[in-house]
């Protein structure tokens, strides 16, 4: 365990050193092509020198060291591609460089200051970000569609507390029809303006990206939209949405929902070339289910061999083409394991839906408390972190969750362990209609068998490559 922690700490320290070199020369890097190429060459060599030093100084977890190097090189290529492709406004540059890169990923000055106070009380570091789904379509029996929204005072307060108590500079806003959020005449752009020191990642549908929306995105500067890509990838809607974002110099990513039927299509060579080439996307999020907290459909989940292919495909794109795909399911080797329930001191989060239900993870359909009730009873975001259910998850992460970082997910890869935790904790299903299914033996049997098969598929890779370096 200590060897793993040392590996991640070394990788984090090197990333900090590398990016600080870029930030110190950033104005020259942005505006001078020759200086830009020189600086990127220097940083690239620094990354490779660090890998060489690590290999010589320690034989522990060589595969993890190699993978962190591949990630650093991928981030560098993404940064260079961004500068070549985009001409950002001052507000966007400030959002990308000042908040996301400097404050969230590199120096973490505010976070480190808050960490000392947090550790004095709780004994370990605080979570690093939040994920919130603040709006949900509601269909009435009479017909028509309305939207249930998390009340503005609660939404704004939880973001403020994450910023002020944790030093968190990143909030992921996920779900369906997010741009239709309205509460007390406020929308999500108002949230971004209220918190200029926080960087927001906002999942959007292409149909919602009007010229007015793009103008507001550009004006804020601290929002990166993530475009949901539905097959066919090269559809008119997808093409127009990406053209509109790129034409307005708005840095954006894509969300690829790699279900059983669409995984190979979305990650095909033609699709990737279109999205990151002609489409000018800068990064991608990969998930087996929509990021809306709704129960997964079992027949839509990629089977274990298909999941392994998705992981290998994402790895290949990162290493061979410098394409950054952040896999919510399979990136345990890059995050240090499961991040649910606030994480066990190396970064983490929890998920809040439009009703205020609080879950350890967007992929886990159980809630331990409700935000409205926590606030009304005088509690704060730290009381959420201290929930017994979340504490039990973090204890599992410390003791068992790092045995094989290719199987990091407590819900999908360690169902027996999760069931043992659930027996001793007070939780409820976030979707009442799905509760009987969760409690049924067939569902748990399916998950047990799924985890068994997938674990057997990746065990040799973990031992031989990541631990053995072969």
Short mmCIF file of C-alpha atoms in Angstrom, two decimals:
data_model
loop_
_atom_site.label_atom_id
_atom_site.label_comp_id
_atom_site.label_asym_id
_atom_site.label_seq_id
_atom_site.Cartn_x
_atom_site.Cartn_y
_atom_site.Cartn_z
CA UNK A 1 0.00 0.00 0.00
CA UNK A 2 2.75 2.45 0.90
CA UNK A 3 4.55 1.71 -2.38
CA UNK A 4 1.37 2.57 -4.30
CA UNK A 5 0.97 5.83 -2.41
CA UNK A 6 4.59 6.77 -3.08
CA UNK A 7 4.08 6.12 -6.79
CA UNK A 8 1.06 8.41 -6.97
CA UNK A 9 2.76 11.09 -4.87
CA UNK A 10 5.81 11.10 -7.17
CA UNK A 11 3.59 11.35 -10.23
CA UNK A 12 1.63 14.24 -8.74
CA UNK A 13 4.79 16.12 -7.75
CA UNK A 14 6.24 15.74 -11.23
CA UNK A 15 3.04 16.93 -12.90
CA UNK A 16 3.17 20.00 -10.67
CA UNK A 17 6.77 20.75 -11.63
CA UNK A 18 6.11 20.25 -15.34
CA UNK A 19 3.04 22.44 -15.54
CA UNK A 20 4.60 25.19 -13.43
CA UNK A 21 7.35 25.45 -16.05
CA UNK A 22 4.68 26.05 -18.68
CA UNK A 23 2.76 28.53 -16.57
CA UNK A 24 5.84 30.66 -15.90
CA UNK A 25 6.36 31.12 -19.64
CA UNK A 26 2.72 30.96 -20.66
CA UNK A 27 2.38 34.31 -22.44
CA UNK A 28 5.35 33.44 -24.66
CA UNK A 29 4.08 29.91 -25.18
CA UNK A 30 0.68 31.17 -26.31
CA UNK A 31 1.85 33.85 -28.72
CA UNK A 32 5.19 32.65 -30.08
CA UNK A 33 5.20 29.39 -32.11
CA UNK A 34 8.97 28.92 -31.84
CA UNK A 35 8.94 29.43 -28.06
CA UNK A 36 5.91 27.17 -27.81
CA UNK A 37 7.63 24.31 -29.62
CA UNK A 38 10.80 24.74 -27.55
CA UNK A 39 8.90 24.77 -24.26
CA UNK A 40 6.88 21.69 -25.13
CA UNK A 41 10.07 19.86 -26.14
CA UNK A 42 11.65 20.77 -22.79
CA UNK A 43 8.62 19.60 -20.83
CA UNK A 44 8.39 16.37 -22.83
CA UNK A 45 12.03 15.58 -22.13
CA UNK A 46 11.47 16.38 -18.44
CA UNK A 47 8.62 13.86 -18.33
CA UNK A 48 10.78 11.15 -19.93
CA UNK A 49 13.74 11.94 -17.65
CA UNK A 50 11.48 11.55 -14.64
CA UNK A 51 10.34 8.13 -15.85
CA UNK A 52 13.97 7.07 -16.32
CA UNK A 53 14.82 8.26 -12.80
CA UNK A 54 11.83 6.46 -11.32
CA UNK A 55 12.71 3.20 -13.06
CA UNK A 56 16.26 3.35 -11.72
CA UNK A 57 15.34 4.38 -8.17
CA UNK A 58 12.46 1.99 -7.57
CA UNK A 59 11.33 -1.35 -8.96
CA UNK A 60 7.90 -1.06 -7.32
CA UNK A 61 4.80 -0.88 -9.55
CA UNK A 62 6.63 -0.16 -12.83
CA UNK A 63 3.46 -0.34 -14.88
CA UNK A 64 1.87 2.44 -12.83
CA UNK A 65 4.90 4.65 -13.38
CA UNK A 66 4.77 4.02 -17.12
CA UNK A 67 1.07 4.81 -17.21
CA UNK A 68 1.44 8.08 -15.33
CA UNK A 69 4.12 9.05 -17.81
CA UNK A 70 1.77 8.23 -20.68
CA UNK A 71 -0.90 10.40 -19.05
CA UNK A 72 1.53 13.32 -18.63
CA UNK A 73 2.57 13.09 -22.27
CA UNK A 74 -1.08 12.91 -23.28
CA UNK A 75 -1.91 16.02 -21.24
CA UNK A 76 1.03 17.80 -22.88
CA UNK A 77 -0.17 16.88 -26.37
CA UNK A 78 -3.68 18.00 -25.47
CA UNK A 79 -2.32 21.35 -24.28
CA UNK A 80 -0.33 21.83 -27.48
CA UNK A 81 -3.26 20.86 -29.66
CA UNK A 82 -5.43 23.32 -27.72
CA UNK A 83 -3.04 26.21 -28.40
CA UNK A 84 -2.75 25.32 -32.07
CA UNK A 85 -6.49 24.95 -32.62
CA UNK A 86 -8.07 27.66 -30.47
CA UNK A 87 -7.78 31.41 -30.05
CA UNK A 88 -9.17 31.89 -26.55
CA UNK A 89 -10.62 35.00 -24.98
CA UNK A 90 -8.92 36.37 -21.85
CA UNK A 91 -11.73 35.06 -19.65
CA UNK A 92 -11.38 31.54 -21.09
CA UNK A 93 -7.60 31.58 -20.66
CA UNK A 94 -8.04 32.65 -17.06
CA UNK A 95 -10.54 29.83 -16.49
CA UNK A 96 -8.33 27.19 -18.09
CA UNK A 97 -4.96 28.31 -16.80
CA UNK A 98 -5.74 30.10 -13.57
CA UNK A 99 -8.44 27.81 -12.18
CA UNK A 100 -8.37 24.38 -13.79
CA UNK A 101 -4.65 23.94 -14.39
CA UNK A 102 -2.97 26.06 -11.72
CA UNK A 103 -5.44 25.86 -8.81
CA UNK A 104 -7.10 22.47 -9.31
CA UNK A 105 -4.41 20.33 -10.91
CA UNK A 106 -1.03 21.82 -10.09
CA UNK A 107 -0.28 24.21 -7.24
CA UNK A 108 -3.47 23.50 -5.28
CA UNK A 109 -2.60 26.35 -2.93
CA UNK A 110 -6.14 26.90 -1.67
CA UNK A 111 -6.78 23.17 -1.39
CA UNK A 112 -3.60 22.61 0.63
CA UNK A 113 -4.53 25.41 3.01
CA UNK A 114 -7.96 23.87 3.58
CA UNK A 115 -6.43 20.40 3.84
CA UNK A 116 -4.55 21.27 7.02
CA UNK A 117 -7.74 22.41 8.76
CA UNK A 118 -9.70 19.40 7.46
CA UNK A 119 -7.07 16.91 8.60
CA UNK A 120 -6.97 18.37 12.10
CA UNK A 121 -10.62 17.41 12.49
CA UNK A 122 -11.02 14.30 10.32
CA UNK A 123 -7.55 12.79 10.08
CA UNK A 124 -7.28 12.68 6.29
CA UNK A 125 -7.52 14.93 3.24
CA UNK A 126 -10.79 16.29 1.92
CA UNK A 127 -12.58 15.43 -1.37
CA UNK A 128 -11.37 17.21 -4.49
CA UNK A 129 -14.57 17.86 -6.46
CA UNK A 130 -18.36 17.53 -6.57
CA UNK A 131 -20.72 15.98 -9.10
CA UNK A 132 -24.26 17.38 -9.19
CA UNK A 133 -27.31 16.60 -11.32
CA UNK A 134 -29.53 19.62 -10.51
CA UNK A 135 -32.45 19.11 -12.92
CA UNK A 136 -34.59 16.21 -14.10
CA UNK A 137 -37.45 16.00 -16.65
CA UNK A 138 -40.75 15.04 -15.03
CA UNK A 139 -43.60 13.66 -17.11
CA UNK A 140 -47.12 14.20 -15.80
CA UNK A 141 -50.05 11.81 -16.21
CA UNK A 142 -51.92 14.54 -18.07
CA UNK A 143 -49.13 14.80 -20.63
CA UNK A 144 -46.47 17.39 -21.07
CA UNK A 145 -43.09 17.76 -19.47
CA UNK A 146 -41.85 19.77 -16.54
CA UNK A 147 -38.51 19.96 -14.75
CA UNK A 148 -37.74 19.21 -11.12
CA UNK A 149 -34.80 21.30 -9.92
CA UNK A 150 -32.57 21.39 -6.87
CA UNK A 151 -33.45 24.66 -5.12
CA UNK A 152 -31.05 27.46 -5.94
CA UNK A 153 -30.12 28.27 -2.30
CA UNK A 154 -29.14 24.62 -1.72
CA UNK A 155 -27.25 24.32 -5.01
CA UNK A 156 -25.34 27.55 -4.53
CA UNK A 157 -24.58 26.75 -0.89
CA UNK A 158 -23.14 23.29 -1.51
CA UNK A 159 -20.83 24.68 -4.21
CA UNK A 160 -19.80 27.52 -1.88
CA UNK A 161 -19.05 25.07 0.94
CA UNK A 162 -16.99 22.82 -1.37
CA UNK A 163 -15.01 25.89 -2.39
CA UNK A 164 -14.63 27.40 1.08
CA UNK A 165 -14.27 24.29 3.25
CA UNK A 166 -12.37 22.03 0.83
CA UNK A 167 -10.67 24.45 -1.54
CA UNK A 168 -12.40 22.55 -4.36
CA UNK A 169 -12.06 24.27 -7.73
CA UNK A 170 -13.95 21.74 -9.86
CA UNK A 171 -17.67 20.90 -10.11
CA UNK A 172 -19.12 18.47 -12.65
CA UNK A 173 -22.71 19.26 -13.62
CA UNK A 174 -24.23 16.15 -15.18
CA UNK A 175 -27.63 14.84 -16.23
CA UNK A 176 -30.22 15.61 -18.89
CA UNK A 177 -31.32 19.05 -20.14
CA UNK A 178 -29.07 20.94 -17.74
CA UNK A 179 -29.48 24.20 -19.62
CA UNK A 180 -33.18 24.14 -18.64
CA UNK A 181 -32.35 24.47 -14.95
CA UNK A 182 -34.33 27.34 -13.37
CA UNK A 183 -34.80 28.12 -9.70
CA UNK A 184 -35.62 31.54 -8.24
CA UNK A 185 -34.90 33.02 -11.68
CA UNK A 186 -31.38 31.59 -11.60
CA UNK A 187 -29.70 29.24 -14.07
CA UNK A 188 -26.36 27.45 -14.19
CA UNK A 189 -24.61 30.40 -15.80
CA UNK A 190 -25.52 32.39 -12.69
CA UNK A 191 -23.87 29.65 -10.63
CA UNK A 192 -20.65 29.98 -12.65
CA UNK A 193 -20.68 33.77 -12.30
CA UNK A 194 -21.29 33.47 -8.55
CA UNK A 195 -18.19 31.28 -8.24
CA UNK A 196 -15.55 32.62 -10.64
CA UNK A 197 -12.78 30.67 -8.84
CA UNK A 198 -14.50 27.34 -9.59
CA UNK A 199 -14.24 25.55 -12.94
CA UNK A 200 -17.48 23.89 -14.07
CA UNK A 201 -17.77 20.96 -16.49
CA UNK A 202 -21.28 21.04 -17.95
CA UNK A 203 -22.86 18.12 -19.84
CA UNK A 204 -24.97 19.44 -22.74
CA UNK A 205 -27.09 18.20 -25.63
CA UNK A 206 -26.20 19.56 -29.04
CA UNK A 207 -29.76 20.70 -29.69
CA UNK A 208 -29.50 23.14 -26.76
CA UNK A 209 -26.39 24.93 -28.06
CA UNK A 210 -27.87 28.10 -29.51
CA UNK A 211 -25.83 31.17 -30.42
CA UNK A 212 -27.05 32.83 -27.22
CA UNK A 213 -25.93 29.84 -25.13
CA UNK A 214 -22.48 29.88 -26.72
CA UNK A 215 -22.17 33.59 -26.08
CA UNK A 216 -22.92 33.06 -22.38
CA UNK A 217 -20.49 30.14 -22.17
CA UNK A 218 -17.75 32.28 -23.68
CA UNK A 219 -18.55 35.20 -21.40
CA UNK A 220 -18.27 33.07 -18.26
CA UNK A 221 -14.90 31.60 -19.12
CA UNK A 222 -15.01 29.05 -16.28
CA UNK A 223 -17.30 26.51 -17.96
CA UNK A 224 -16.25 23.70 -20.29
CA UNK A 225 -19.27 22.07 -21.97
CA UNK A 226 -19.20 18.33 -22.55
CA UNK A 227 -21.24 17.40 -25.61
CA UNK A 228 -23.23 14.14 -25.46
CA UNK A 229 -22.34 12.24 -28.65
CA UNK A 230 -25.15 9.98 -29.79
CA UNK A 231 -24.70 7.67 -32.79
CA UNK A 232 -24.43 8.20 -35.65
CA UNK A 233 -21.33 10.11 -34.63
CA UNK A 234 -21.14 12.15 -37.82
CA UNK A 235 -24.78 13.23 -37.68
CA UNK A 236 -25.75 16.75 -38.67
CA UNK A 237 -26.66 17.58 -35.05
CA UNK A 238 -23.26 16.47 -33.71
CA UNK A 239 -21.40 18.23 -36.50
CA UNK A 240 -23.24 21.53 -36.04
CA UNK A 241 -22.86 21.48 -32.26
CA UNK A 242 -19.09 20.96 -32.47
CA UNK A 243 -18.73 23.59 -35.18
CA UNK A 244 -20.63 26.09 -33.05
CA UNK A 245 -18.47 25.46 -29.97
CA UNK A 246 -15.20 25.52 -31.89
CA UNK A 247 -16.25 28.59 -33.88
CA UNK A 248 -16.79 30.43 -30.60
CA UNK A 249 -13.42 29.27 -29.21
CA UNK A 250 -15.09 27.43 -26.32
CA UNK A 251 -12.93 24.55 -25.02
CA UNK A 252 -15.14 21.47 -24.96
CA UNK A 253 -15.14 17.75 -24.44
CA UNK A 254 -17.47 14.92 -25.36
CA UNK A 255 -19.38 12.30 -23.41
CA UNK A 256 -19.25 8.84 -24.97
CA UNK A 257 -21.81 6.51 -23.41
CA UNK A 258 -20.28 3.17 -24.31
CA UNK A 259 -23.25 0.83 -23.98
CA UNK A 260 -23.14 -2.73 -25.23
CA UNK A 261 -24.61 -1.75 -28.60
CA UNK A 262 -22.58 1.40 -29.26
CA UNK A 263 -19.13 1.02 -27.65
CA UNK A 264 -17.30 -0.17 -30.77
CA UNK A 265 -19.00 2.46 -32.92
CA UNK A 266 -18.20 5.37 -30.60
CA UNK A 267 -14.57 4.32 -30.16
CA UNK A 268 -13.91 3.33 -33.77
CA UNK A 269 -11.07 4.95 -35.70
CA UNK A 270 -13.52 6.86 -37.89
CA UNK A 271 -15.47 8.21 -34.89
CA UNK A 272 -12.36 9.23 -32.96
CA UNK A 273 -10.85 10.92 -36.02
CA UNK A 274 -14.04 12.87 -36.57
CA UNK A 275 -14.54 13.91 -32.92
CA UNK A 276 -10.95 14.94 -32.16
CA UNK A 277 -9.96 15.93 -35.68
CA UNK A 278 -12.68 17.65 -37.67
CA UNK A 279 -14.73 18.20 -34.51
CA UNK A 280 -11.86 19.77 -32.49
CA UNK A 281 -12.91 18.21 -29.16
CA UNK A 282 -10.16 18.47 -26.54
CA UNK A 283 -11.04 15.56 -24.23
CA UNK A 284 -13.62 12.85 -23.70
CA UNK A 285 -15.52 11.33 -20.81
CA UNK A 286 -16.34 7.63 -21.13
CA UNK A 287 -19.12 5.97 -19.16
CA UNK A 288 -21.09 2.72 -19.60
CA UNK A 289 -24.29 4.53 -18.54
CA UNK A 290 -25.66 8.07 -18.84
CA UNK A 291 -24.34 10.31 -16.05
CA UNK A 292 -27.75 10.99 -14.59
CA UNK A 293 -27.81 8.72 -11.55
CA UNK A 294 -30.62 6.59 -12.96
CA UNK A 295 -30.49 2.79 -12.50
CA UNK A 296 -28.53 1.02 -15.25
CA UNK A 297 -30.24 -1.34 -17.66
CA UNK A 298 -28.47 -4.64 -17.27
CA UNK A 299 -28.79 -5.62 -20.92
CA UNK A 300 -27.16 -2.34 -21.97
CA UNK A 301 -24.02 -2.73 -19.85
CA UNK A 302 -20.92 -3.83 -21.81
CA UNK A 303 -20.04 -7.43 -21.04
CA UNK A 304 -16.73 -8.16 -19.27
CA UNK A 305 -14.74 -8.85 -22.49
CA UNK A 306 -16.21 -5.71 -24.06
CA UNK A 307 -15.33 -3.66 -20.98
CA UNK A 308 -11.75 -4.92 -21.24
CA UNK A 309 -11.70 -3.85 -24.90
CA UNK A 310 -12.94 -0.36 -23.94
CA UNK A 311 -10.11 -0.06 -21.41
CA UNK A 312 -7.50 -1.21 -23.93
CA UNK A 313 -8.88 1.12 -26.59
CA UNK A 314 -8.76 4.13 -24.25
CA UNK A 315 -5.20 3.21 -23.26
CA UNK A 316 -4.12 2.90 -26.88
CA UNK A 317 -5.62 6.28 -27.81
CA UNK A 318 -3.91 7.94 -24.86
CA UNK A 319 -0.51 6.40 -25.59
CA UNK A 320 -0.40 6.39 -29.41
CA UNK A 321 -2.37 9.54 -30.30
CA UNK A 322 -2.36 11.66 -27.15
CA UNK A 323 -6.16 11.60 -26.94
CA UNK A 324 -7.43 12.05 -23.40
CA UNK A 325 -10.42 9.82 -22.58
CA UNK A 326 -11.38 9.91 -18.90
CA UNK A 327 -13.03 6.58 -18.19
CA UNK A 328 -15.36 6.68 -15.17
CA UNK A 329 -15.23 2.91 -14.94
CA UNK A 330 -11.69 1.87 -15.74
CA UNK A 331 -9.21 4.55 -14.65
CA UNK A 332 -8.31 3.17 -11.24
CA UNK A 333 -4.66 2.87 -12.26
CA UNK A 334 -4.55 6.63 -12.87
CA UNK A 335 -6.69 7.80 -9.92
CA UNK A 336 -5.29 5.48 -7.27
CA UNK A 337 -8.51 3.47 -7.10
CA UNK A 338 -12.15 4.19 -6.26
CA UNK A 339 -13.06 7.87 -5.67
CA UNK A 340 -16.53 7.25 -4.20
CA UNK A 341 -17.68 8.67 -0.88
CA UNK A 342 -15.12 11.47 -0.98
CA UNK A 343 -12.14 9.19 -1.55
CA UNK A 344 -9.62 8.00 1.02
CA UNK A 345 -7.32 10.99 0.99
CA UNK A 346 -6.07 11.06 -2.62
CA UNK A 347 -8.96 12.97 -4.15
CA UNK A 348 -12.57 11.92 -4.47
CA UNK A 349 -16.15 13.10 -4.68
CA UNK A 350 -19.78 12.34 -4.05
CA UNK A 351 -22.87 12.76 -6.19
CA UNK A 352 -26.02 14.84 -5.48
CA UNK A 353 -29.20 14.62 -7.57
CA UNK A 354 -32.04 17.06 -8.22
CA UNK A 355 -33.97 15.83 -5.16
CA UNK A 356 -30.97 16.41 -2.93
CA UNK A 357 -30.24 12.69 -2.50
CA UNK A 358 -26.54 12.14 -1.82
CA UNK A 359 -24.81 9.06 -3.21
CA UNK A 360 -21.14 8.08 -2.91
CA UNK A 361 -20.90 7.78 -6.72
CA UNK A 362 -22.97 8.47 -9.83
CA UNK A 363 -22.65 4.76 -10.73
CA UNK A 364 -24.02 3.63 -7.35
CA UNK A 365 -27.83 3.88 -6.91
CA UNK A 366 -27.78 4.16 -3.09
CA UNK A 367 -28.14 7.35 -1.03
CA UNK A 368 -27.19 7.88 2.59
CA UNK A 369 -28.76 11.29 3.21
CA UNK A 370 -30.59 14.19 1.60
CA UNK A 371 -28.98 17.60 1.12
CA UNK A 372 -32.14 19.50 2.05
CA UNK A 373 -32.41 17.65 5.36
CA UNK A 374 -28.69 18.05 6.12
CA UNK A 375 -28.86 21.82 5.65
CA UNK A 376 -32.19 22.21 7.44
CA UNK A 377 -30.81 20.37 10.47
CA UNK A 378 -27.86 22.74 10.69
CA UNK A 379 -25.32 20.49 8.98
CA UNK A 380 -22.80 21.28 6.26
CA UNK A 381 -20.90 19.51 3.48
CA UNK A 382 -18.39 18.11 5.97
CA UNK A 383 -21.21 16.32 7.78
CA UNK A 384 -22.02 14.61 4.49
CA UNK A 385 -18.41 13.47 4.15
CA UNK A 386 -18.60 12.06 7.70
CA UNK A 387 -21.68 9.89 7.00
CA UNK A 388 -21.14 6.31 8.28
CA UNK A 389 -21.88 4.83 4.82
CA UNK A 390 -19.22 7.00 3.21
CA UNK A 391 -16.79 6.26 6.04
CA UNK A 392 -17.23 2.52 5.50
CA UNK A 393 -16.54 2.94 1.78
CA UNK A 394 -13.36 4.89 2.47
CA UNK A 395 -12.21 2.21 4.91
CA UNK A 396 -12.75 -0.40 2.18
CA UNK A 397 -10.75 1.76 -0.24
CA UNK A 398 -7.82 1.82 2.19
CA UNK A 399 -7.79 -1.85 3.07
CA UNK A 400 -9.07 -3.72 0.00
CA UNK A 401 -9.76 -1.26 -2.79
CA UNK A 402 -6.16 -1.14 -4.03
CA UNK A 403 -5.58 -4.90 -4.36
CA UNK A 404 -6.10 -4.60 -8.13
CA UNK A 405 -6.59 -1.11 -9.56
CA UNK A 406 -8.00 -2.58 -12.78
CA UNK A 407 -11.08 -3.56 -10.75
CA UNK A 408 -11.65 -0.32 -8.81
CA UNK A 409 -15.45 -0.08 -8.76
CA UNK A 410 -17.10 -1.07 -5.48
CA UNK A 411 -20.51 -1.47 -7.15
CA UNK A 412 -19.49 -3.40 -10.28
CA UNK A 413 -16.28 -5.15 -9.25
CA UNK A 414 -16.80 -5.89 -5.54
CA UNK A 415 -20.49 -6.47 -5.04
CA UNK A 416 -19.96 -8.91 -2.16
CA UNK A 417 -17.95 -6.29 -0.28
CA UNK A 418 -20.61 -3.66 -0.98
CA UNK A 419 -23.38 -5.95 0.26
CA UNK A 420 -21.49 -6.45 3.50
CA UNK A 421 -21.24 -2.67 3.94
CA UNK A 422 -24.92 -2.21 3.12
CA UNK A 423 -25.95 -4.71 5.79
CA UNK A 424 -24.47 -2.46 8.46
CA UNK A 425 -25.50 0.97 7.13
CA UNK A 426 -28.73 2.94 6.76
CA UNK A 427 -29.17 3.70 3.06
CA UNK A 428 -32.01 3.88 0.56
CA UNK A 429 -32.41 3.44 -3.18
CA UNK A 430 -32.37 6.76 -5.05
CA UNK A 431 -35.05 5.45 -7.42
CA UNK A 432 -38.03 3.94 -5.58
CA UNK A 433 -39.20 1.92 -8.59
CA UNK A 434 -35.80 0.26 -8.83
CA UNK A 435 -35.55 -0.74 -5.16
CA UNK A 436 -37.17 -4.18 -5.59
CA UNK A 437 -34.74 -4.99 -8.40
CA UNK A 438 -31.72 -4.03 -6.29
CA UNK A 439 -32.95 -6.22 -3.47
CA UNK A 440 -33.62 -9.19 -5.73
CA UNK A 441 -31.30 -12.18 -5.78
CA UNK A 442 -31.05 -12.29 -9.58
CA UNK A 443 -29.61 -8.77 -9.72
CA UNK A 444 -26.95 -9.52 -7.14
CA UNK A 445 -26.16 -12.83 -8.81
CA UNK A 446 -25.65 -11.00 -12.10
CA UNK A 447 -23.26 -8.51 -10.49
CA UNK A 448 -21.33 -11.23 -8.62
CA UNK A 449 -20.84 -13.17 -11.85
CA UNK A 450 -19.93 -10.04 -13.77
CA UNK A 451 -17.22 -9.07 -11.28
CA UNK A 452 -15.87 -12.62 -11.16
CA UNK A 453 -15.46 -12.83 -14.93
CA UNK A 454 -13.95 -9.37 -15.32
CA UNK A 455 -11.53 -9.90 -12.45
CA UNK A 456 -10.30 -13.12 -14.05
CA UNK A 457 -9.75 -11.29 -17.36
CA UNK A 458 -7.53 -8.55 -15.89
CA UNK A 459 -5.73 -10.37 -13.06
CA UNK A 460 -2.74 -11.37 -15.17
CA UNK A 461 -2.39 -7.86 -16.64
CA UNK A 462 -2.32 -6.34 -13.16
CA UNK A 463 0.29 -8.75 -11.84
CA UNK A 464 2.51 -9.03 -14.91
CA UNK A 465 2.44 -5.47 -16.28
CA UNK A 466 1.51 -3.10 -13.49
CA UNK A 467 3.28 -4.89 -10.65
CA UNK A 468 5.88 -6.82 -12.61
CA UNK A 469 6.63 -4.49 -15.52
CA UNK A 470 6.60 -7.25 -18.15
#
